[in-house]
Tab-separated table of C-alpha atoms in Angstrom:
chain	number	residue	atom	x	y	z
A	1	MET	CA	1.503	-42.850	-21.285
A	2	ASP	CA	-0.077	-40.659	-18.613
A	3	PHE	CA	-3.812	-40.351	-19.170
A	4	GLY	CA	-4.925	-38.721	-15.935
A	5	PHE	CA	-7.854	-36.439	-15.176
A	6	SER	CA	-7.162	-32.790	-14.355
A	7	GLU	CA	-8.859	-30.643	-11.727
A	8	GLU	CA	-11.026	-29.208	-14.499
A	9	ASP	CA	-12.039	-32.722	-15.540
A	10	GLU	CA	-12.984	-33.614	-11.980
A	11	ALA	CA	-15.006	-30.414	-11.704
A	12	PHE	CA	-16.789	-31.409	-14.890
A	13	ARG	CA	-17.350	-34.865	-13.370
A	14	GLY	CA	-19.081	-33.239	-10.416
A	15	GLU	CA	-21.303	-31.202	-12.740
A	16	ALA	CA	-22.221	-34.271	-14.810
A	17	ARG	CA	-22.891	-36.389	-11.709
A	18	GLU	CA	-25.095	-33.699	-10.158
A	19	TRP	CA	-27.076	-33.201	-13.351
A	20	LEU	CA	-27.652	-36.929	-13.813
A	21	ALA	CA	-28.694	-37.349	-10.173
A	22	GLY	CA	-31.326	-34.677	-10.648
A	23	HIS	CA	-32.676	-35.803	-14.007
A	24	VAL	CA	-32.482	-39.598	-14.376
A	25	ASP	CA	-36.032	-40.952	-14.271
A	26	PRO	CA	-36.509	-44.740	-14.547
A	27	VAL	CA	-39.938	-44.400	-16.146
A	28	VAL	CA	-39.211	-41.642	-18.669
A	29	GLY	CA	-39.772	-42.512	-22.320
A	30	ARG	CA	-36.702	-42.937	-24.531
A	31	ARG	CA	-37.542	-40.017	-26.819
A	32	ASP	CA	-38.377	-37.745	-23.901
A	33	TRP	CA	-35.022	-38.632	-22.313
A	34	GLU	CA	-33.173	-37.766	-25.530
A	35	ARG	CA	-34.905	-34.380	-25.579
A	36	THR	CA	-33.933	-33.801	-21.937
A	37	LEU	CA	-30.291	-34.525	-22.741
A	38	GLY	CA	-30.441	-32.267	-25.775
A	39	LYS	CA	-32.112	-29.405	-23.943
A	40	ASP	CA	-29.181	-29.097	-21.528
A	41	GLY	CA	-26.505	-29.652	-24.168
A	42	TRP	CA	-25.294	-33.151	-23.255
A	43	ILE	CA	-25.508	-34.561	-26.780
A	44	GLY	CA	-22.523	-34.171	-29.115
A	45	LEU	CA	-19.697	-33.350	-26.689
A	46	GLY	CA	-17.160	-34.710	-29.177
A	47	TRP	CA	-18.369	-32.899	-32.280
A	48	GLY	CA	-16.232	-29.783	-31.827
A	49	GLU	CA	-17.431	-26.220	-32.292
A	50	GLY	CA	-19.860	-25.985	-35.148
A	51	GLY	CA	-22.897	-24.120	-33.884
A	52	PHE	CA	-25.155	-27.167	-34.022
A	53	GLY	CA	-26.686	-26.794	-30.562
A	54	ASN	CA	-24.201	-28.986	-28.699
A	55	ARG	CA	-21.673	-28.045	-26.028
A	56	THR	CA	-17.990	-28.750	-26.769
A	57	GLY	CA	-16.140	-31.219	-24.565
A	58	SER	CA	-12.493	-32.218	-24.500
A	59	LEU	CA	-11.538	-35.862	-24.963
A	60	THR	CA	-11.161	-36.362	-21.217
A	61	GLU	CA	-14.516	-34.666	-20.570
A	62	GLN	CA	-16.129	-37.053	-23.049
A	63	VAL	CA	-14.623	-39.961	-21.107
A	64	VAL	CA	-15.868	-38.499	-17.813
A	65	TRP	CA	-19.396	-38.017	-19.179
A	66	ALA	CA	-19.502	-41.566	-20.576
A	67	GLU	CA	-18.355	-43.022	-17.250
A	68	GLU	CA	-20.747	-40.978	-15.121
A	69	TYR	CA	-23.636	-41.733	-17.461
A	70	ALA	CA	-23.018	-45.466	-17.122
A	71	ARG	CA	-22.671	-45.237	-13.331
A	72	SER	CA	-25.900	-43.248	-12.945
A	73	GLY	CA	-28.157	-46.041	-14.147
A	74	ALA	CA	-29.549	-43.763	-16.861
A	75	PRO	CA	-31.517	-45.469	-19.667
A	76	ALA	CA	-29.820	-46.963	-22.704
A	77	ARG	CA	-29.423	-44.253	-25.326
A	78	ALA	CA	-31.867	-44.306	-28.221
A	79	GLY	CA	-29.760	-41.565	-29.849
A	80	HIS	CA	-26.405	-43.362	-29.680
A	81	ILE	CA	-26.251	-44.164	-33.403
A	82	GLY	CA	-27.089	-40.639	-34.471
A	83	GLU	CA	-24.779	-38.917	-31.982
A	84	ASN	CA	-21.728	-41.179	-32.012
A	85	LEU	CA	-21.744	-42.753	-35.492
A	86	PHE	CA	-23.724	-40.678	-37.965
A	87	ALA	CA	-22.864	-37.175	-36.697
A	88	PRO	CA	-19.035	-37.534	-36.697
A	89	THR	CA	-19.246	-39.069	-40.174
A	90	LEU	CA	-21.386	-36.201	-41.450
A	91	ILE	CA	-19.022	-33.656	-39.893
A	92	ARG	CA	-16.138	-35.232	-41.816
A	93	TYR	CA	-17.797	-35.899	-45.184
A	94	GLY	CA	-21.078	-33.968	-45.358
A	95	THR	CA	-21.794	-30.667	-47.075
A	96	GLU	CA	-22.477	-27.551	-45.023
A	97	GLU	CA	-26.123	-27.763	-46.052
A	98	GLN	CA	-26.336	-31.358	-44.808
A	99	LYS	CA	-24.687	-30.454	-41.494
A	100	ARG	CA	-27.132	-27.573	-40.929
A	101	ARG	CA	-30.073	-29.833	-41.766
A	102	PHE	CA	-29.223	-32.966	-39.773
A	103	LEU	CA	-26.933	-32.116	-36.845
A	104	PRO	CA	-29.171	-29.709	-34.851
A	105	PRO	CA	-32.073	-32.235	-34.598
A	106	VAL	CA	-29.636	-34.904	-33.363
A	107	ALA	CA	-28.165	-32.473	-30.812
A	108	ALA	CA	-31.677	-31.598	-29.637
A	109	GLY	CA	-32.677	-35.257	-29.292
A	110	GLU	CA	-35.454	-34.738	-31.827
A	111	GLU	CA	-34.394	-37.163	-34.591
A	112	LEU	CA	-33.236	-40.764	-34.125
A	113	TRP	CA	-31.102	-42.762	-36.559
A	114	CYS	CA	-30.497	-46.403	-37.421
A	115	GLN	CA	-27.724	-48.058	-39.445
A	116	GLY	CA	-28.451	-49.870	-42.726
A	117	TYR	CA	-25.265	-51.872	-43.308
A	118	SER	CA	-25.602	-55.646	-42.794
A	119	GLU	CA	-27.612	-57.805	-45.183
A	120	PRO	CA	-28.290	-61.538	-45.468
A	121	GLY	CA	-25.027	-62.695	-47.044
A	122	ALA	CA	-23.289	-59.391	-46.330
A	123	GLY	CA	-22.727	-59.144	-42.587
A	124	SER	CA	-19.085	-59.264	-41.592
A	125	ASP	CA	-18.295	-59.344	-45.333
A	126	LEU	CA	-19.856	-55.931	-45.845
A	127	ALA	CA	-18.416	-55.472	-49.339
A	128	ALA	CA	-20.932	-58.077	-50.569
A	129	VAL	CA	-23.779	-55.539	-50.219
A	130	ARG	CA	-26.548	-56.095	-52.799
A	131	THR	CA	-29.074	-53.389	-51.874
A	132	LYS	CA	-29.382	-51.170	-54.945
A	133	ALA	CA	-30.141	-47.494	-55.392
A	134	VAL	CA	-31.118	-46.066	-58.793
A	135	ARG	CA	-30.901	-42.336	-59.458
A	136	GLU	CA	-34.102	-40.566	-60.520
A	137	GLY	CA	-33.359	-36.893	-61.068
A	138	ASP	CA	-32.359	-35.325	-57.744
A	139	HIS	CA	-32.871	-38.466	-55.637
A	140	HIS	CA	-32.306	-42.227	-55.510
A	141	ARG	CA	-34.768	-45.107	-55.221
A	142	VAL	CA	-33.487	-47.766	-52.800
A	143	THR	CA	-34.473	-51.424	-53.097
A	144	GLY	CA	-33.151	-54.299	-50.999
A	145	GLN	CA	-32.982	-55.793	-47.519
A	146	LYS	CA	-30.992	-54.926	-44.405
A	147	ILE	CA	-30.779	-57.035	-41.256
A	148	TRP	CA	-29.719	-56.748	-37.586
A	149	THR	CA	-30.844	-53.110	-37.721
A	150	SER	CA	-31.027	-51.721	-34.189
A	151	LEU	CA	-33.765	-49.151	-33.433
A	152	ALA	CA	-35.290	-49.467	-36.912
A	153	GLY	CA	-38.789	-49.398	-35.433
A	154	GLU	CA	-38.115	-46.110	-33.614
A	155	ALA	CA	-35.747	-44.295	-35.962
A	156	ASP	CA	-36.703	-41.308	-38.104
A	157	TRP	CA	-33.790	-41.816	-40.533
A	158	CYS	CA	-31.488	-44.598	-41.695
A	159	PHE	CA	-28.062	-44.205	-43.281
A	160	VAL	CA	-27.863	-46.918	-45.912
A	161	LEU	CA	-24.894	-48.397	-47.743
A	162	ALA	CA	-26.220	-49.228	-51.219
A	163	ARG	CA	-24.877	-50.129	-54.639
A	164	THR	CA	-25.428	-47.169	-56.987
A	165	GLU	CA	-23.267	-48.352	-59.910
A	166	GLU	CA	-24.801	-51.126	-62.001
A	167	GLY	CA	-22.469	-54.096	-62.390
A	168	SER	CA	-20.035	-52.927	-59.706
A	169	ARG	CA	-18.443	-55.447	-57.368
A	170	ARG	CA	-17.168	-55.545	-53.816
A	171	HIS	CA	-16.298	-52.119	-52.357
A	172	HIS	CA	-16.580	-50.292	-55.707
A	173	GLY	CA	-19.749	-48.456	-56.764
A	174	LEU	CA	-21.278	-48.044	-53.289
A	175	SER	CA	-22.829	-44.869	-51.874
A	176	PHE	CA	-23.766	-43.669	-48.395
A	177	LEU	CA	-27.432	-42.598	-48.592
A	178	LEU	CA	-29.755	-40.957	-46.066
A	179	VAL	CA	-33.231	-42.481	-46.107
A	180	PRO	CA	-36.269	-41.174	-44.153
A	181	MET	CA	-38.019	-44.107	-42.444
A	182	ASP	CA	-41.535	-42.646	-42.678
A	183	GLN	CA	-42.358	-43.998	-46.130
A	184	PRO	CA	-45.437	-46.247	-45.820
A	185	GLY	CA	-45.505	-48.919	-48.499
A	186	ARG	CA	-41.850	-48.273	-49.330
A	187	ILE	CA	-40.215	-49.443	-46.075
A	188	GLU	CA	-41.194	-52.421	-43.913
A	189	VAL	CA	-39.622	-53.169	-40.506
A	190	ARG	CA	-39.857	-56.697	-39.056
A	191	PRO	CA	-38.578	-57.289	-35.487
A	192	ILE	CA	-36.285	-60.318	-34.966
A	193	ARG	CA	-37.045	-62.368	-31.843
A	194	GLN	CA	-33.873	-63.489	-30.050
A	195	LEU	CA	-32.899	-66.230	-27.575
A	196	THR	CA	-33.551	-63.741	-24.785
A	197	GLY	CA	-37.185	-63.354	-25.861
A	198	THR	CA	-36.599	-59.712	-26.771
A	199	SER	CA	-36.366	-58.045	-30.189
A	200	ASP	CA	-33.421	-55.646	-30.194
A	201	PHE	CA	-32.789	-56.031	-33.923
A	202	ASN	CA	-34.893	-55.860	-37.056
A	203	GLU	CA	-35.095	-56.767	-40.711
A	204	VAL	CA	-35.745	-53.764	-42.949
A	205	PHE	CA	-37.114	-54.080	-46.498
A	206	PHE	CA	-36.793	-51.180	-48.950
A	207	ASP	CA	-39.087	-51.173	-51.970
A	208	GLY	CA	-38.174	-48.099	-53.996
A	209	ALA	CA	-37.662	-45.944	-50.892
A	210	ARG	CA	-36.700	-42.353	-51.652
A	211	ALA	CA	-33.254	-41.047	-50.624
A	212	GLU	CA	-32.479	-37.388	-51.370
A	213	HIS	CA	-29.051	-37.107	-49.727
A	214	VAL	CA	-25.692	-38.727	-50.505
A	215	VAL	CA	-22.893	-38.209	-47.960
A	216	GLY	CA	-19.552	-37.923	-49.720
A	217	ALA	CA	-19.236	-38.465	-53.453
A	218	GLU	CA	-21.524	-40.936	-55.191
A	219	GLY	CA	-19.613	-44.212	-55.515
A	220	ASP	CA	-17.369	-43.340	-52.555
A	221	GLY	CA	-19.596	-44.990	-49.976
A	222	TRP	CA	-17.073	-47.607	-48.917
A	223	ARG	CA	-14.617	-44.990	-47.640
A	224	VAL	CA	-17.384	-43.161	-45.770
A	225	ALA	CA	-18.762	-46.389	-44.307
A	226	MET	CA	-15.359	-47.569	-43.085
A	227	SER	CA	-14.683	-44.190	-41.487
A	228	LEU	CA	-17.951	-44.502	-39.567
A	229	LEU	CA	-16.916	-47.909	-38.210
A	230	GLY	CA	-13.818	-46.258	-36.752
A	231	PHE	CA	-16.037	-43.954	-34.668
A	232	GLU	CA	-17.891	-47.019	-33.373
A	233	ARG	CA	-14.965	-47.994	-31.169
A	234	GLY	CA	-14.479	-44.610	-29.469
A	235	VAL	CA	-15.262	-43.136	-26.065
A	236	SER	CA	-18.429	-45.230	-25.753
A	237	THR	CA	-16.293	-48.319	-25.086
A	238	LEU	CA	-15.364	-46.848	-21.704
A	239	ALA	CA	-19.022	-46.477	-20.754
A	240	GLN	CA	-19.518	-50.059	-21.906
A	241	GLN	CA	-16.803	-51.145	-19.480
A	242	ILE	CA	-18.591	-49.443	-16.588
A	243	GLY	CA	-21.605	-51.579	-17.421
A	244	PHE	CA	-19.377	-54.647	-17.573
A	245	ALA	CA	-18.012	-53.805	-14.121
A	246	GLU	CA	-21.564	-53.702	-12.734
A	247	GLU	CA	-22.321	-57.098	-14.270
A	248	LEU	CA	-19.105	-58.539	-12.822
A	249	ARG	CA	-20.002	-57.156	-9.391
A	250	GLY	CA	-23.345	-58.955	-9.612
A	251	VAL	CA	-21.645	-62.255	-10.504
A	252	VAL	CA	-19.224	-61.882	-7.574
A	253	GLU	CA	-22.113	-61.210	-5.168
A	254	THR	CA	-23.929	-64.306	-6.456
A	255	ALA	CA	-20.781	-66.407	-6.042
A	256	VAL	CA	-20.437	-65.232	-2.438
A	257	ARG	CA	-24.115	-65.762	-1.662
A	258	CYS	CA	-24.329	-69.309	-3.025
A	259	GLY	CA	-20.910	-70.399	-1.736
A	260	ALA	CA	-19.309	-70.889	-5.160
A	261	VAL	CA	-16.535	-68.478	-4.157
A	262	CYS	CA	-15.119	-71.277	-1.978
A	263	ASP	CA	-14.181	-73.156	-5.160
A	264	PRO	CA	-10.576	-72.126	-6.007
A	265	LEU	CA	-11.264	-72.459	-9.755
A	266	ILE	CA	-14.224	-70.082	-9.498
A	267	ARG	CA	-12.143	-67.625	-7.443
A	268	ASP	CA	-9.418	-67.763	-10.084
A	269	ARG	CA	-11.885	-67.021	-12.872
A	270	LEU	CA	-13.409	-64.115	-10.964
A	271	VAL	CA	-9.991	-62.569	-10.364
A	272	ARG	CA	-9.058	-63.044	-14.024
A	273	GLN	CA	-12.258	-61.321	-15.153
A	274	TRP	CA	-11.499	-58.362	-12.873
A	275	ALA	CA	-7.872	-58.087	-14.011
A	276	GLU	CA	-8.773	-58.375	-17.701
A	277	LEU	CA	-11.425	-55.672	-17.344
A	278	ARG	CA	-8.841	-53.315	-15.825
A	279	THR	CA	-6.489	-54.138	-18.698
A	280	MET	CA	-9.203	-53.305	-21.239
A	281	ARG	CA	-9.771	-49.950	-19.560
A	282	TRP	CA	-6.114	-48.967	-19.785
A	283	HIS	CA	-5.946	-50.182	-23.370
A	284	ALA	CA	-8.973	-48.047	-24.254
A	285	LEU	CA	-7.546	-44.981	-22.535
A	286	ARG	CA	-4.162	-45.449	-24.221
A	287	THR	CA	-5.606	-45.744	-27.715
A	288	LEU	CA	-7.947	-42.776	-27.141
A	289	GLY	CA	-4.914	-40.729	-26.187
A	290	GLY	CA	-3.543	-40.773	-29.729
A	291	ALA	CA	-1.569	-44.009	-30.000
A	292	ASN	CA	-2.748	-44.211	-33.645
A	293	GLU	CA	-2.510	-47.974	-33.888
A	294	PRO	CA	-4.344	-49.374	-36.936
A	295	ALA	CA	-5.097	-52.624	-35.106
A	296	ALA	CA	-6.612	-50.910	-32.040
A	297	PRO	CA	-10.318	-51.186	-33.062
A	298	SER	CA	-9.989	-54.872	-33.951
A	299	VAL	CA	-7.983	-55.651	-30.814
A	300	ALA	CA	-10.572	-53.866	-28.659
A	301	LYS	CA	-13.442	-55.802	-30.254
A	302	LEU	CA	-11.685	-59.141	-29.704
A	303	LEU	CA	-10.925	-58.235	-26.090
A	304	TRP	CA	-14.335	-57.083	-24.937
A	305	ALA	CA	-16.435	-59.566	-26.923
A	306	ASN	CA	-14.602	-62.617	-25.586
A	307	TRP	CA	-14.366	-61.161	-22.060
A	308	HIS	CA	-18.121	-60.548	-21.958
A	309	GLN	CA	-18.898	-64.000	-23.326
A	310	ARG	CA	-16.735	-65.611	-20.634
A	311	LEU	CA	-18.523	-63.514	-18.002
A	312	GLY	CA	-21.871	-64.846	-19.228
A	313	GLU	CA	-20.591	-68.399	-18.925
A	314	LEU	CA	-19.264	-67.675	-15.428
A	315	ALA	CA	-22.581	-66.103	-14.371
A	316	VAL	CA	-24.406	-69.396	-14.874
A	317	GLN	CA	-21.520	-71.570	-13.696
A	318	VAL	CA	-21.465	-70.058	-10.206
A	319	ARG	CA	-25.165	-70.944	-9.780
A	320	GLY	CA	-24.864	-74.519	-10.963
A	321	ALA	CA	-28.053	-76.350	-11.935
A	322	GLN	CA	-30.204	-73.518	-10.583
A	323	ALA	CA	-29.142	-71.351	-13.518
A	324	ALA	CA	-31.207	-73.560	-15.844
A	325	ALA	CA	-34.435	-73.076	-13.855
A	326	GLY	CA	-37.199	-70.812	-15.040
A	327	PRO	CA	-39.017	-68.152	-12.988
A	328	SER	CA	-40.683	-69.253	-9.755
A	329	GLU	CA	-43.985	-67.763	-10.914
A	330	TRP	CA	-45.222	-68.487	-14.429
A	331	SER	CA	-47.946	-66.578	-16.241
A	332	ALA	CA	-49.525	-66.874	-19.662
A	333	GLU	CA	-48.921	-63.159	-20.175
A	334	GLU	CA	-45.172	-63.563	-19.621
A	335	PRO	CA	-44.215	-67.198	-20.311
A	336	TYR	CA	-40.632	-66.414	-21.308
A	337	ARG	CA	-38.851	-64.484	-18.595
A	338	LEU	CA	-35.108	-64.591	-17.851
A	339	ASP	CA	-33.248	-63.358	-14.813
A	340	ALA	CA	-30.171	-61.134	-15.211
A	341	ASP	CA	-27.651	-64.000	-15.262
A	342	GLN	CA	-29.590	-66.007	-17.835
A	343	HIS	CA	-30.021	-62.942	-20.036
A	344	LEU	CA	-26.293	-62.185	-19.784
A	345	PHE	CA	-25.371	-65.732	-20.777
A	346	LEU	CA	-27.709	-65.918	-23.779
A	347	PHE	CA	-27.201	-62.385	-25.098
A	348	SER	CA	-23.395	-62.565	-24.852
A	349	ARG	CA	-23.346	-65.526	-27.255
A	350	ALA	CA	-23.732	-62.961	-30.035
A	351	ASP	CA	-20.878	-60.695	-28.863
A	352	THR	CA	-18.258	-62.483	-30.973
A	353	ILE	CA	-20.446	-62.199	-34.105
A	354	TYR	CA	-22.127	-58.785	-34.334
A	355	GLY	CA	-20.075	-55.667	-35.031
A	356	GLY	CA	-17.581	-57.763	-37.004
A	357	SER	CA	-17.006	-61.418	-36.105
A	358	ASP	CA	-13.854	-62.641	-34.371
A	359	GLN	CA	-12.708	-64.254	-37.613
A	360	ILE	CA	-13.019	-60.971	-39.499
A	361	GLN	CA	-11.172	-59.026	-36.778
A	362	ARG	CA	-8.275	-61.505	-36.823
A	363	THR	CA	-8.123	-61.326	-40.608
A	364	ILE	CA	-7.929	-57.512	-40.445
A	365	ILE	CA	-5.037	-57.706	-37.979
A	366	ALA	CA	-3.247	-60.371	-40.020
A	367	GLU	CA	-3.533	-58.670	-43.414
A	368	ARG	CA	-3.621	-54.937	-42.675
A	369	VAL	CA	-1.321	-54.766	-39.659
A	370	LEU	CA	1.029	-57.766	-39.751
A	371	GLY	CA	1.232	-57.740	-43.564
A	372	LEU	CA	0.479	-61.442	-43.941
A	373	PRO	CA	-0.697	-62.653	-47.386
A	374	ARG	CA	-4.412	-62.718	-48.036
A	375	GLU	CA	-6.168	-65.982	-47.336
A	376	SER	CA	-6.810	-67.951	-50.517
A	377	LYS	CA	-10.515	-68.225	-51.374
A	378	GLY	CA	-10.081	-71.002	-53.902
A	379	VAL	CA	-9.093	-74.650	-53.714
A	380	GLY	CA	-5.978	-76.140	-55.309
């Protein structure tokens, strides 16, 4: 299919590039940056016209904005979950009152969200959720544990998948609840330290936390939650690929600098990484253009996760033994410091697990697309 950019799109690209050049500040705080984006209407381009404080952008304009944002070196978005996951879900399933309450603060960059899905024992197998919510009059009390929760320490709200029907199993009896995070004594956030030395994820413990809003019908949380996961693989994947291209460029420069590019096997791997990244871009553009393929999200996840993991391996391979060395200057204040290649290698080990493991993605393709029989869980 032809997925080109029109003159109007290129004019929009110029506007976006000029605005970013004049506003990106490497030292600005994450919340202040969200407010800056919101003030000039750059949050919520894909929401459509609803009067929520956002400007409306076509699909191609959303792609252009995502690409220019990634190229500009702007900070990682603290509002990504609220803008690109929660908001489209609320637009589809929320009441008018809920939309009026929650969408304008997201569009203004004033409220941040986190996602309460995964639990110990219920990660890729999300239907095994055990967090419970008991109704008390006009609200629910939520009790349980979530894990791998990005931005939990900064977020104002969390959308939580919880079991609201006593005795229900699997995807039945779940509800999609909105929980304010500012509930001292009711919610505890514990950062999880990773191989990289950073703490991008958190454990979250709910002890009777109050939730006053249910999105969709009570007990219909599975349908709402699965719809949200579909938004997760949207336009943002193209911005992700711009970041991947920058990482690949860095690996190529290292290979040239240290002489590894003279190795024909290394050259072959570098060329393959470049070609596969171009293929992923065209696949993403094709599926965004309305191909309506049920396997597209799972295929995309398998493609980028394994590509990025191979890039991490290549990043340390081109440096040889030097890649295992620590920083040249050690300090007690910062004893655990990684360079960009080491961070890429270690962080990318998780790519094939989070967001739905490779095994789960292949099972989805096998059962829901190819129509193969379900894998037997028993023995004999």
